[in-house]
mmCIF file of C-alpha atoms in Angstrom:
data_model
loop_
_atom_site.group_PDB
_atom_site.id
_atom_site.type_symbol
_atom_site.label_atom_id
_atom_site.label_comp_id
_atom_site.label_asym_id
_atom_site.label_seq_id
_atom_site.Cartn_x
_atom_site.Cartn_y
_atom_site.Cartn_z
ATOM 1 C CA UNK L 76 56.064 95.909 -218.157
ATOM 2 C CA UNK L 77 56.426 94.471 -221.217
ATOM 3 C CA UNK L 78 60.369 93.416 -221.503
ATOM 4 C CA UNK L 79 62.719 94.350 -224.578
ATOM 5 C CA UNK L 80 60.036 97.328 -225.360
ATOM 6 C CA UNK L 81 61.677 100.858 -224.404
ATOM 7 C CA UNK L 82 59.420 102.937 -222.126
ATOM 8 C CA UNK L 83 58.206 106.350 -224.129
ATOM 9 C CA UNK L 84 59.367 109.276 -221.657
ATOM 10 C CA UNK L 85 59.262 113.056 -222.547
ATOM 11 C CA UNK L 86 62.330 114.270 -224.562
ATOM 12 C CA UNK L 87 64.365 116.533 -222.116
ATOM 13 C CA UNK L 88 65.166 119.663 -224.119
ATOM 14 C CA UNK L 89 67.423 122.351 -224.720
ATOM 15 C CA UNK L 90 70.412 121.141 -223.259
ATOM 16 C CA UNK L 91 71.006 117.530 -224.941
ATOM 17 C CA UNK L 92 73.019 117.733 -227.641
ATOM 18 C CA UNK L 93 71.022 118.399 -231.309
ATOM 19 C CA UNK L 94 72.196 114.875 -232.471
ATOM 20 C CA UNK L 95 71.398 112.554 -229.573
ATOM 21 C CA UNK L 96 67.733 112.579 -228.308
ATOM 22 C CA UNK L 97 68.384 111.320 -224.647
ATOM 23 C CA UNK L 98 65.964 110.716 -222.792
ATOM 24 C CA UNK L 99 66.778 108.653 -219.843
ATOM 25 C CA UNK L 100 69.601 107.374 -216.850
ATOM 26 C CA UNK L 101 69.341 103.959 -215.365
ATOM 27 C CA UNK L 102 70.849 103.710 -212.307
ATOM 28 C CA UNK L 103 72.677 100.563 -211.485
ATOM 29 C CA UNK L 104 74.675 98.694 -208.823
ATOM 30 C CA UNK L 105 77.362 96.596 -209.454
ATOM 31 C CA UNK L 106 80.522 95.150 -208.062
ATOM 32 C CA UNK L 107 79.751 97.942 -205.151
ATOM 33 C CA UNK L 108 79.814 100.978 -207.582
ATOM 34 C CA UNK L 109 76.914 103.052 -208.653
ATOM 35 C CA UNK L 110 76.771 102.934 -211.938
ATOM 36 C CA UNK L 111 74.281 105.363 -214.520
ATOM 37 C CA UNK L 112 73.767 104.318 -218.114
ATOM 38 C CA UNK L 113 72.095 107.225 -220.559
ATOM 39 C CA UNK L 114 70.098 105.325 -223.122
ATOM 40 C CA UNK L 115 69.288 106.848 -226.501
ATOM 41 C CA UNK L 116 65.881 106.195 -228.074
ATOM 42 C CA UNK L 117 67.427 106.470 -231.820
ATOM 43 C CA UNK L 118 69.455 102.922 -231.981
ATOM 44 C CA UNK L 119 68.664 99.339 -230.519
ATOM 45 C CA UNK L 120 72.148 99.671 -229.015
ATOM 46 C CA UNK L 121 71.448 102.158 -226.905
ATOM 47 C CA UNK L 122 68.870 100.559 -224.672
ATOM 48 C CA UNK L 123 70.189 98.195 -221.835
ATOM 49 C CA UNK L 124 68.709 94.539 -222.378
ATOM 50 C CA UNK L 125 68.280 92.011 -220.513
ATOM 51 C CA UNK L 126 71.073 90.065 -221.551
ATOM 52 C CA UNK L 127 73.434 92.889 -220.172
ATOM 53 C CA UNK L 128 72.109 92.325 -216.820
ATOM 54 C CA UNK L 129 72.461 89.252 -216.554
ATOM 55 C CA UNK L 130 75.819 88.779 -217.860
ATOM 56 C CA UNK L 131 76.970 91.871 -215.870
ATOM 57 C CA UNK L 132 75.021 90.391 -212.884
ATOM 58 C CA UNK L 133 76.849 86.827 -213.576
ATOM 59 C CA UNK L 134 80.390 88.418 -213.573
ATOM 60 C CA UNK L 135 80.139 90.214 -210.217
ATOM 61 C CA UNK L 136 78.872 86.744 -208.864
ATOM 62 C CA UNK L 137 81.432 84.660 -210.461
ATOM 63 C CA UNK L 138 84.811 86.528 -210.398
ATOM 64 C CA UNK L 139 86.781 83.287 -209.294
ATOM 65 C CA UNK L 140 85.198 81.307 -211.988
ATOM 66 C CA UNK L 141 85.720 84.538 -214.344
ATOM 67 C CA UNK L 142 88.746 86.598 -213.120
ATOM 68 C CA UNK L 143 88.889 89.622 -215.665
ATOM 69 C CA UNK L 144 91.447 91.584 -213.535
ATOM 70 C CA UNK L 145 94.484 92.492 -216.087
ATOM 71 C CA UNK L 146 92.374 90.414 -218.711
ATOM 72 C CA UNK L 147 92.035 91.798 -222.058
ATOM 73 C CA UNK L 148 88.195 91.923 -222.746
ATOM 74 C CA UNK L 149 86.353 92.709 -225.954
ATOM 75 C CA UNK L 150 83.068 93.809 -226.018
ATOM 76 C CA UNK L 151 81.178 93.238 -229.388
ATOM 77 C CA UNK L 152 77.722 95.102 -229.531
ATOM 78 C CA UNK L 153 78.950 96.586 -226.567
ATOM 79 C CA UNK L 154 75.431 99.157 -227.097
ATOM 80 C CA UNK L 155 75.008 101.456 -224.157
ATOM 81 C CA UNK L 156 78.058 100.267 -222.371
ATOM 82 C CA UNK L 157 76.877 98.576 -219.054
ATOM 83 C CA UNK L 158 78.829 95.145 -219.589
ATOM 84 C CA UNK L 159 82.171 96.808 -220.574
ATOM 85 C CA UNK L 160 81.761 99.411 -217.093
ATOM 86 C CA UNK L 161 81.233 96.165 -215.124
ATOM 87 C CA UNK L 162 84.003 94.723 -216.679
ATOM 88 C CA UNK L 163 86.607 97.833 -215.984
ATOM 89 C CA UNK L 164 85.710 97.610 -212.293
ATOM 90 C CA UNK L 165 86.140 93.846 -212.094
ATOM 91 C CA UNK L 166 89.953 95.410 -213.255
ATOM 92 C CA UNK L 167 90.026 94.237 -217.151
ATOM 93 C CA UNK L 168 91.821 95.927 -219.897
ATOM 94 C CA UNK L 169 88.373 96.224 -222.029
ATOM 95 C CA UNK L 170 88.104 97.116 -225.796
ATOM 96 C CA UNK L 171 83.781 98.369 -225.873
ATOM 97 C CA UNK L 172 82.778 98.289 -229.826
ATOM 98 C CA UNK L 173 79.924 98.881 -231.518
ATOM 99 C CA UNK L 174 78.648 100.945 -235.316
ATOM 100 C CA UNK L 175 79.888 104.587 -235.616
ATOM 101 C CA UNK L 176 76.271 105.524 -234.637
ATOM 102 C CA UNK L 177 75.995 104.472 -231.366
ATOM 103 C CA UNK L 178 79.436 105.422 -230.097
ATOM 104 C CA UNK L 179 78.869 108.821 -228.811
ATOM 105 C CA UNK L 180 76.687 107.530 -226.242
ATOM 106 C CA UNK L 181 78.609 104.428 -225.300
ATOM 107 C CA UNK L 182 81.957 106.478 -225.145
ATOM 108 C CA UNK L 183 79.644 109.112 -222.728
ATOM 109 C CA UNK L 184 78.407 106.450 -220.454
ATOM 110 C CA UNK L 185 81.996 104.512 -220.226
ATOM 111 C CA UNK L 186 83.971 107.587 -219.627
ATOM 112 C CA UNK L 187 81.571 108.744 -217.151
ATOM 113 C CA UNK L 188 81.426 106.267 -215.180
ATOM 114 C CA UNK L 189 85.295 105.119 -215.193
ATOM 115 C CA UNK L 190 86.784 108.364 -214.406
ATOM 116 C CA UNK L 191 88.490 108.670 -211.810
ATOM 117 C CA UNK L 192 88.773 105.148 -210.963
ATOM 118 C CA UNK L 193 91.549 102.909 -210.450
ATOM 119 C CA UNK L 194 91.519 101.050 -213.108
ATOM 120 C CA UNK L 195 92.880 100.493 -216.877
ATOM 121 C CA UNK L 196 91.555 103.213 -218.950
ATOM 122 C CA UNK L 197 88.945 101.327 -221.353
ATOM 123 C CA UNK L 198 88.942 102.008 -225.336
ATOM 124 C CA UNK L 199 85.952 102.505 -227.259
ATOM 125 C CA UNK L 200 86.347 101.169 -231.100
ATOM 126 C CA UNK L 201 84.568 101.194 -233.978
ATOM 127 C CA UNK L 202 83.700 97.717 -235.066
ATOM 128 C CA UNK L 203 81.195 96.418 -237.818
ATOM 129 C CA UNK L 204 80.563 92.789 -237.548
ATOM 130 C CA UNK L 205 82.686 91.110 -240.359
ATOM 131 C CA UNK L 206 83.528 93.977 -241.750
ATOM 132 C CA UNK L 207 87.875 94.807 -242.241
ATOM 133 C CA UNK L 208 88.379 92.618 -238.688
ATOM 134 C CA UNK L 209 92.180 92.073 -240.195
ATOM 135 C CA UNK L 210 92.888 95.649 -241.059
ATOM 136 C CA UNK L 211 91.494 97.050 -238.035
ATOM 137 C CA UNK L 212 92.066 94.217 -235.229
ATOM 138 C CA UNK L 213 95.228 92.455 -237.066
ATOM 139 C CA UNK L 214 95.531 88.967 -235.549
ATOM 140 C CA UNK L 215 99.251 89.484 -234.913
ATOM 141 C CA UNK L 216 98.754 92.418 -232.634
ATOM 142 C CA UNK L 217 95.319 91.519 -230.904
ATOM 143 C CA UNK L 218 94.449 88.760 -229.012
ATOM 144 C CA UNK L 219 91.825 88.719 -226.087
ATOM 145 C CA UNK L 220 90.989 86.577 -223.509
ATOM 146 C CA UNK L 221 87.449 86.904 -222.859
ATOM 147 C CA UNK L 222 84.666 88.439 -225.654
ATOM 148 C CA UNK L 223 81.830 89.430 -224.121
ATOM 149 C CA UNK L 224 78.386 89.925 -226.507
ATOM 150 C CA UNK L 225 74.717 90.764 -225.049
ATOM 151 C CA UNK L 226 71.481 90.368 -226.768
ATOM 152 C CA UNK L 227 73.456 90.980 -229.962
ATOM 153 C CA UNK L 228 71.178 88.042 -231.822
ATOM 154 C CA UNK L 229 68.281 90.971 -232.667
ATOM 155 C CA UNK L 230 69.064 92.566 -236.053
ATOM 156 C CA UNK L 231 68.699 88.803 -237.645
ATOM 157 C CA UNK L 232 69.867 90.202 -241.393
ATOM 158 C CA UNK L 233 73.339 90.266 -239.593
ATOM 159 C CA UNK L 234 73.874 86.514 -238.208
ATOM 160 C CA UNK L 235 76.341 85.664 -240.352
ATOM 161 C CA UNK L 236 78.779 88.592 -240.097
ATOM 162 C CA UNK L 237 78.357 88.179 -236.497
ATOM 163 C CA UNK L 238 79.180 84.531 -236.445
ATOM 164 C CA UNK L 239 82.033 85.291 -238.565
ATOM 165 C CA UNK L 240 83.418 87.937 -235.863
ATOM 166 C CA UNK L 241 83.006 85.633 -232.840
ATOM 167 C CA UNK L 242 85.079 82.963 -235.174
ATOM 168 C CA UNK L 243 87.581 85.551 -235.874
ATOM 169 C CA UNK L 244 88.336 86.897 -232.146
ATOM 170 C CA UNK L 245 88.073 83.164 -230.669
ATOM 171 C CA UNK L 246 91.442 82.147 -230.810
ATOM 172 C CA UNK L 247 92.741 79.109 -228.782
ATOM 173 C CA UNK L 248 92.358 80.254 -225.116
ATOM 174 C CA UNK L 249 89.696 82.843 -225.204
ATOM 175 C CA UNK L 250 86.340 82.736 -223.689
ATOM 176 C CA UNK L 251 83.272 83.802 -225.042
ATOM 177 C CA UNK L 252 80.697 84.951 -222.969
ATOM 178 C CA UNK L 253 77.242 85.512 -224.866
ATOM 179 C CA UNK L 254 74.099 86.171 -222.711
ATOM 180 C CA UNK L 255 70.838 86.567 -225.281
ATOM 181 C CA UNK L 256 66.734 87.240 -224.504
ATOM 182 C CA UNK L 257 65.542 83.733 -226.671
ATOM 183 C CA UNK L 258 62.425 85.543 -228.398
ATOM 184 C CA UNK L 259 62.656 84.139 -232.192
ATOM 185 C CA UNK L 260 62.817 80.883 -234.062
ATOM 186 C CA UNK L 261 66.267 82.770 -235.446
ATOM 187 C CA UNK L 262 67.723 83.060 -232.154
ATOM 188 C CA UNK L 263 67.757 79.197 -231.719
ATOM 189 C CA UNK L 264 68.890 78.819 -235.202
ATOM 190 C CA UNK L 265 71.899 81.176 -234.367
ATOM 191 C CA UNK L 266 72.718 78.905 -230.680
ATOM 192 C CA UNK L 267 72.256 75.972 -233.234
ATOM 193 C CA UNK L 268 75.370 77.351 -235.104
ATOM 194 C CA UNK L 269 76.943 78.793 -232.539
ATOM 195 C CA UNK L 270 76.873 75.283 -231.149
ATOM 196 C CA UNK L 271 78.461 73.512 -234.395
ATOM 197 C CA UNK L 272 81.225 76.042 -234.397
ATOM 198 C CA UNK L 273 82.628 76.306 -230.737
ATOM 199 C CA UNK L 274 82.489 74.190 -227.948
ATOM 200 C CA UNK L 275 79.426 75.399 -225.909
ATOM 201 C CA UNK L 276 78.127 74.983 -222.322
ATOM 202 C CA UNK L 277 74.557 76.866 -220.934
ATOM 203 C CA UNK L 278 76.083 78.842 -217.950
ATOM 204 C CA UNK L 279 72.759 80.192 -216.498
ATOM 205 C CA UNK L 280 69.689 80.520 -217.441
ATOM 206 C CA UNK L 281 66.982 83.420 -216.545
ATOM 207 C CA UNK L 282 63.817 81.848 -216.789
ATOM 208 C CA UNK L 283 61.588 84.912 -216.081
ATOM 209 C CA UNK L 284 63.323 87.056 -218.908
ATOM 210 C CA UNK L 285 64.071 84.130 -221.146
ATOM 211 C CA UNK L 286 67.769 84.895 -221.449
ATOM 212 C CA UNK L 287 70.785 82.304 -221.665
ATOM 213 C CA UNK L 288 73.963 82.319 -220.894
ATOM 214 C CA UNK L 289 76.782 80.673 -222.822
ATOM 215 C CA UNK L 290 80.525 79.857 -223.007
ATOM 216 C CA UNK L 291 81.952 78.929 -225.994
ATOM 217 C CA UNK L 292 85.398 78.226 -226.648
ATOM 218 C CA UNK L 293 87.303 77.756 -229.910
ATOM 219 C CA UNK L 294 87.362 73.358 -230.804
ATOM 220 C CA UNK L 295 90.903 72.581 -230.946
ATOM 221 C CA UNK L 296 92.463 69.557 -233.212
#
């Protein structure tokens, strides 16, 4: 099937909520917990991409390279959630944010599917990319040591807001992990800058889905 498109189901009615048209659960194993994602078909952040299942694949496979346990972990575009649930069970302290319209169904699928668990409880936040990052993340008080971000080079009108976050929450010491689906001459131009502005290596590469993954850390003097 044709990848990044959402598959049309039937609407299930009368008992979804009025506001969010569900219409689907993707089941998922990971880190040896089953875990079910409820996409929306109103938002492009509530759709699992490829780029979350690779990066969520990549953690479970990597946790010596990665350890997240008792890591602070941010989640920027965090979308339907999946990333941010692998994270909690790999044992992180994990921050999932994304625009005030997709965070009903992000907070559904992250408190379903961490309840109950031993784990840190995770925090879903409001965050617009570049928008009041000081007022409502104040550099004194936050600091993180990973920032995870999946397939969140799409809308292209807001490149430089997101560059601008990843600059702002990349402080000396933290890791950014960004796994993307390459489909658009913009998407290279964004790597090109993300490139200039951190120090970058290609972690993986998933040819069949044409998605990279990347490390970037902040350059220091």
């Amino acid at each position: 099937s044709l990848t990044g498109s959402p598959v049309i189901l039937e609407l299930l009615q009368n008992w979804v909520p009025r506001v969010s048209h569900y219409f689907d659960k993707e089941h998922y194993t990971y880190v040896g917990h089953q875990i079910v994602i409820q996409e929306s078909i109103e938002h492009f952040g509530a759709v699992v991409w490829p780029g979350a299942l690779a990066l969520s694949q990549y953690l479970e496979s990597n946790q010596e390279q990665f350890n997240l346990k008792d890591k602070k972990v941010l989640e920027i575009g965090a979308g339907t959630g999946l990333v941010s649930i692998v994270a909690c069970i790999l044992g992180a302290y994990v921050t999932a944010t994304d625009l005030p319209e997709v965070l009903e169904n992000l907070s559904y699928n992250i408190s379903k599917n961490t309840q109950n668990m031993n784990m840190h409880k995770p925090e879903v936040r409001k965050l617009v990319w570049g928008e009041s990052l000081n007022e409502d993340f104040p550099v004194s008080t936050y600091h993180y040591d990973f920032i995870l971000a999946t397939d969140v080079v799409y809308p292209h009108v807001v490149l430089d807001p997101l560059l601008a976050t990843m600059v702002y929450f990349c402080r000396p010491g933290t890791v950014l992990l960004w796994a993307n689906k390459f489909r658009f001459s913009t998407d290279y131009e964004f790597l090109e800058k993300v490139c200039d502005t951190f120090n970058t290596t290609v972690l993986a590469e998933f040819p069949e889905s044409n998605v990279k993954l990347l490390k970037a850390t902040v350059r220091e003097n």
